[in-house]
Amino acid sequence: MFLDRLPRPLRLALYGVATLILLAMCLVPQQDLPSAQMGDKIEHTIAWFILTGTGLLLSHQRPLAIGAYAIGLGVLVEVLQLTMGFGRHGDWRDLVADSLGVAAALAVYALVRRFGRR
């Protein structure tokens, strides 16, 4: 795959950029966000699916570590939303939605690894 040929520092930098984009989206004041037509929990599930999927595409070596990192990031986001006072509100249900996105990405990754290359 094309991404496998990228140097490891570049792959880590790309994942870092994806993480920063997600953090920015989760921590900016709510009134500054564009209105999405999906429910908040669906948005969380999709965002964490994409973050985890990006990590899995960039590094095939530790899928569970990538999943744990993504869930840890979800915990951090909810704690920051509770404490920063930018009109954002931490919610344990967001963390459940984040975890569902992570689990879905890991499941798709496992299925592709198992059945994708024959």
PDB file of C-alpha atoms in Angstrom:
ATOM      1  CA  MET A   1       0.000   0.000   0.000  1.00  0.00           C
ATOM      2  CA  PHE A   2       1.147   3.564  -0.709  1.00  0.00           C
ATOM      3  CA  LEU A   3       1.067   4.600   2.944  1.00  0.00           C
ATOM      4  CA  ASP A   4       3.376   1.740   3.932  1.00  0.00           C
ATOM      5  CA  ARG A   5       6.119   3.320   1.852  1.00  0.00           C
ATOM      6  CA  LEU A   6       6.008   6.619   3.744  1.00  0.00           C
ATOM      7  CA  PRO A   7       8.710   7.091   6.381  1.00  0.00           C
ATOM      8  CA  ARG A   8       7.497   6.383   9.909  1.00  0.00           C
ATOM      9  CA  PRO A   9       7.992   9.993  11.119  1.00  0.00           C
ATOM     10  CA  LEU A  10       5.793  11.239   8.285  1.00  0.00           C
ATOM     11  CA  ARG A  11       3.090   8.692   9.104  1.00  0.00           C
ATOM     12  CA  LEU A  12       3.186   9.762  12.762  1.00  0.00           C
ATOM     13  CA  ALA A  13       2.969  13.411  11.712  1.00  0.00           C
ATOM     14  CA  LEU A  14      -0.081  12.679   9.548  1.00  0.00           C
ATOM     15  CA  TYR A  15      -1.785  10.957  12.467  1.00  0.00           C
ATOM     16  CA  GLY A  16      -0.848  13.881  14.684  1.00  0.00           C
ATOM     17  CA  VAL A  17      -2.523  16.253  12.238  1.00  0.00           C
ATOM     18  CA  ALA A  18      -5.658  14.081  12.221  1.00  0.00           C
ATOM     19  CA  THR A  19      -5.656  14.150  16.033  1.00  0.00           C
ATOM     20  CA  LEU A  20      -5.263  17.941  16.131  1.00  0.00           C
ATOM     21  CA  ILE A  21      -8.107  18.429  13.654  1.00  0.00           C
ATOM     22  CA  LEU A  22     -10.362  16.249  15.782  1.00  0.00           C
ATOM     23  CA  LEU A  23      -9.357  18.084  18.968  1.00  0.00           C
ATOM     24  CA  ALA A  24     -10.070  21.438  17.343  1.00  0.00           C
ATOM     25  CA  MET A  25     -13.490  20.265  16.199  1.00  0.00           C
ATOM     26  CA  CYS A  26     -14.341  18.995  19.677  1.00  0.00           C
ATOM     27  CA  LEU A  27     -13.029  21.933  21.687  1.00  0.00           C
ATOM     28  CA  VAL A  28     -13.989  25.084  19.758  1.00  0.00           C
ATOM     29  CA  PRO A  29     -16.996  26.909  21.191  1.00  0.00           C
ATOM     30  CA  GLN A  30     -20.192  25.254  20.021  1.00  0.00           C
ATOM     31  CA  GLN A  31     -21.626  28.411  18.463  1.00  0.00           C
ATOM     32  CA  ASP A  32     -18.574  28.613  16.153  1.00  0.00           C
ATOM     33  CA  LEU A  33     -19.241  25.171  14.663  1.00  0.00           C
ATOM     34  CA  PRO A  34     -21.108  24.730  11.392  1.00  0.00           C
ATOM     35  CA  SER A  35     -24.488  23.134  11.889  1.00  0.00           C
ATOM     36  CA  ALA A  36     -24.454  19.453  10.991  1.00  0.00           C
ATOM     37  CA  GLN A  37     -27.646  17.641  10.171  1.00  0.00           C
ATOM     38  CA  MET A  38     -26.690  14.509  12.131  1.00  0.00           C
ATOM     39  CA  GLY A  39     -27.093  13.736  15.785  1.00  0.00           C
ATOM     40  CA  ASP A  40     -24.173  14.486  18.078  1.00  0.00           C
ATOM     41  CA  LYS A  41     -23.602  10.825  18.964  1.00  0.00           C
ATOM     42  CA  ILE A  42     -23.509   9.789  15.301  1.00  0.00           C
ATOM     43  CA  GLU A  43     -20.953  12.535  14.653  1.00  0.00           C
ATOM     44  CA  HIS A  44     -18.810  11.235  17.520  1.00  0.00           C
ATOM     45  CA  THR A  45     -19.027   7.658  16.245  1.00  0.00           C
ATOM     46  CA  ILE A  46     -18.038   8.699  12.718  1.00  0.00           C
ATOM     47  CA  ALA A  47     -15.207  10.970  13.911  1.00  0.00           C
ATOM     48  CA  TRP A  48     -13.637   8.281  16.095  1.00  0.00           C
ATOM     49  CA  PHE A  49     -14.116   5.660  13.369  1.00  0.00           C
ATOM     50  CA  ILE A  50     -12.182   7.935  10.992  1.00  0.00           C
ATOM     51  CA  LEU A  51      -9.472   8.714  13.563  1.00  0.00           C
ATOM     52  CA  THR A  52      -8.972   5.037  14.408  1.00  0.00           C
ATOM     53  CA  GLY A  53      -9.156   3.995  10.759  1.00  0.00           C
ATOM     54  CA  THR A  54      -6.532   6.594   9.874  1.00  0.00           C
ATOM     55  CA  GLY A  55      -4.250   5.249  12.585  1.00  0.00           C
ATOM     56  CA  LEU A  56      -4.757   1.692  11.379  1.00  0.00           C
ATOM     57  CA  LEU A  57      -3.996   2.657   7.784  1.00  0.00           C
ATOM     58  CA  LEU A  58      -0.824   4.438   8.833  1.00  0.00           C
ATOM     59  CA  SER A  59       0.450   1.740  11.203  1.00  0.00           C
ATOM     60  CA  HIS A  60      -0.562  -1.906  11.012  1.00  0.00           C
ATOM     61  CA  GLN A  61       1.595  -2.962  13.935  1.00  0.00           C
ATOM     62  CA  ARG A  62      -0.487  -2.247  17.051  1.00  0.00           C
ATOM     63  CA  PRO A  63      -4.219  -2.071  16.348  1.00  0.00           C
ATOM     64  CA  LEU A  64      -5.234  -2.383  20.008  1.00  0.00           C
ATOM     65  CA  ALA A  65      -2.811   0.381  21.007  1.00  0.00           C
ATOM     66  CA  ILE A  66      -4.308   2.613  18.326  1.00  0.00           C
ATOM     67  CA  GLY A  67      -7.779   1.838  19.661  1.00  0.00           C
ATOM     68  CA  ALA A  68      -6.706   2.530  23.241  1.00  0.00           C
ATOM     69  CA  TYR A  69      -5.146   5.836  22.160  1.00  0.00           C
ATOM     70  CA  ALA A  70      -8.373   6.881  20.433  1.00  0.00           C
ATOM     71  CA  ILE A  71     -10.500   6.003  23.470  1.00  0.00           C
ATOM     72  CA  GLY A  72      -8.041   7.842  25.712  1.00  0.00           C
ATOM     73  CA  LEU A  73      -8.377  10.857  23.454  1.00  0.00           C
ATOM     74  CA  GLY A  74     -12.152  10.610  23.835  1.00  0.00           C
ATOM     75  CA  VAL A  75     -11.781  10.663  27.633  1.00  0.00           C
ATOM     76  CA  LEU A  76      -9.470  13.681  27.377  1.00  0.00           C
ATOM     77  CA  VAL A  77     -11.935  15.538  25.143  1.00  0.00           C
ATOM     78  CA  GLU A  78     -14.831  14.952  27.540  1.00  0.00           C
ATOM     79  CA  VAL A  79     -12.768  16.058  30.561  1.00  0.00           C
ATOM     80  CA  LEU A  80     -11.630  19.190  28.710  1.00  0.00           C
ATOM     81  CA  GLN A  81     -15.179  19.968  27.634  1.00  0.00           C
ATOM     82  CA  LEU A  82     -16.299  19.701  31.273  1.00  0.00           C
ATOM     83  CA  THR A  83     -13.543  21.962  32.578  1.00  0.00           C
ATOM     84  CA  MET A  84     -12.783  24.535  29.868  1.00  0.00           C
ATOM     85  CA  GLY A  85     -16.045  26.457  29.913  1.00  0.00           C
ATOM     86  CA  PHE A  86     -16.255  27.204  26.177  1.00  0.00           C
ATOM     87  CA  GLY A  87     -19.936  26.391  26.027  1.00  0.00           C
ATOM     88  CA  ARG A  88     -19.113  22.717  25.546  1.00  0.00           C
ATOM     89  CA  HIS A  89     -20.447  20.043  27.846  1.00  0.00           C
ATOM     90  CA  GLY A  90     -18.754  16.748  28.572  1.00  0.00           C
ATOM     91  CA  ASP A  91     -21.045  13.750  28.306  1.00  0.00           C
ATOM     92  CA  TRP A  92     -20.294  10.108  29.086  1.00  0.00           C
ATOM     93  CA  ARG A  93     -22.609   9.138  26.210  1.00  0.00           C
ATOM     94  CA  ASP A  94     -20.180  10.866  23.838  1.00  0.00           C
ATOM     95  CA  LEU A  95     -17.472   8.551  25.154  1.00  0.00           C
ATOM     96  CA  VAL A  96     -19.715   5.547  24.467  1.00  0.00           C
ATOM     97  CA  ALA A  97     -20.244   6.825  20.907  1.00  0.00           C
ATOM     98  CA  ASP A  98     -16.476   7.357  20.529  1.00  0.00           C
ATOM     99  CA  SER A  99     -15.859   3.804  21.725  1.00  0.00           C
ATOM    100  CA  LEU A 100     -18.391   2.430  19.240  1.00  0.00           C
ATOM    101  CA  GLY A 101     -16.536   4.209  16.430  1.00  0.00           C
ATOM    102  CA  VAL A 102     -13.232   2.761  17.626  1.00  0.00           C
ATOM    103  CA  ALA A 103     -14.709  -0.744  17.906  1.00  0.00           C
ATOM    104  CA  ALA A 104     -16.241  -0.494  14.435  1.00  0.00           C
ATOM    105  CA  ALA A 105     -12.927   0.596  12.914  1.00  0.00           C
ATOM    106  CA  LEU A 106     -11.081  -2.250  14.648  1.00  0.00           C
ATOM    107  CA  ALA A 107     -13.709  -4.732  13.448  1.00  0.00           C
ATOM    108  CA  VAL A 108     -13.485  -3.533   9.842  1.00  0.00           C
ATOM    109  CA  TYR A 109      -9.686  -3.649  10.057  1.00  0.00           C
ATOM    110  CA  ALA A 110      -9.776  -7.226  11.400  1.00  0.00           C
ATOM    111  CA  LEU A 111     -12.199  -8.335   8.682  1.00  0.00           C
ATOM    112  CA  VAL A 112     -10.108  -6.771   5.924  1.00  0.00           C
ATOM    113  CA  ARG A 113      -6.935  -8.337   7.320  1.00  0.00           C
ATOM    114  CA  ARG A 114      -8.652 -11.718   7.547  1.00  0.00           C
ATOM    115  CA  PHE A 115     -10.532 -11.800   4.255  1.00  0.00           C
ATOM    116  CA  GLY A 116      -9.199  -8.902   2.190  1.00  0.00           C
ATOM    117  CA  ARG A 117      -5.922 -10.300   0.900  1.00  0.00           C
ATOM    118  CA  ARG A 118      -5.996 -13.741  -0.591  1.00  0.00           C
TER     119      ARG A 118
END
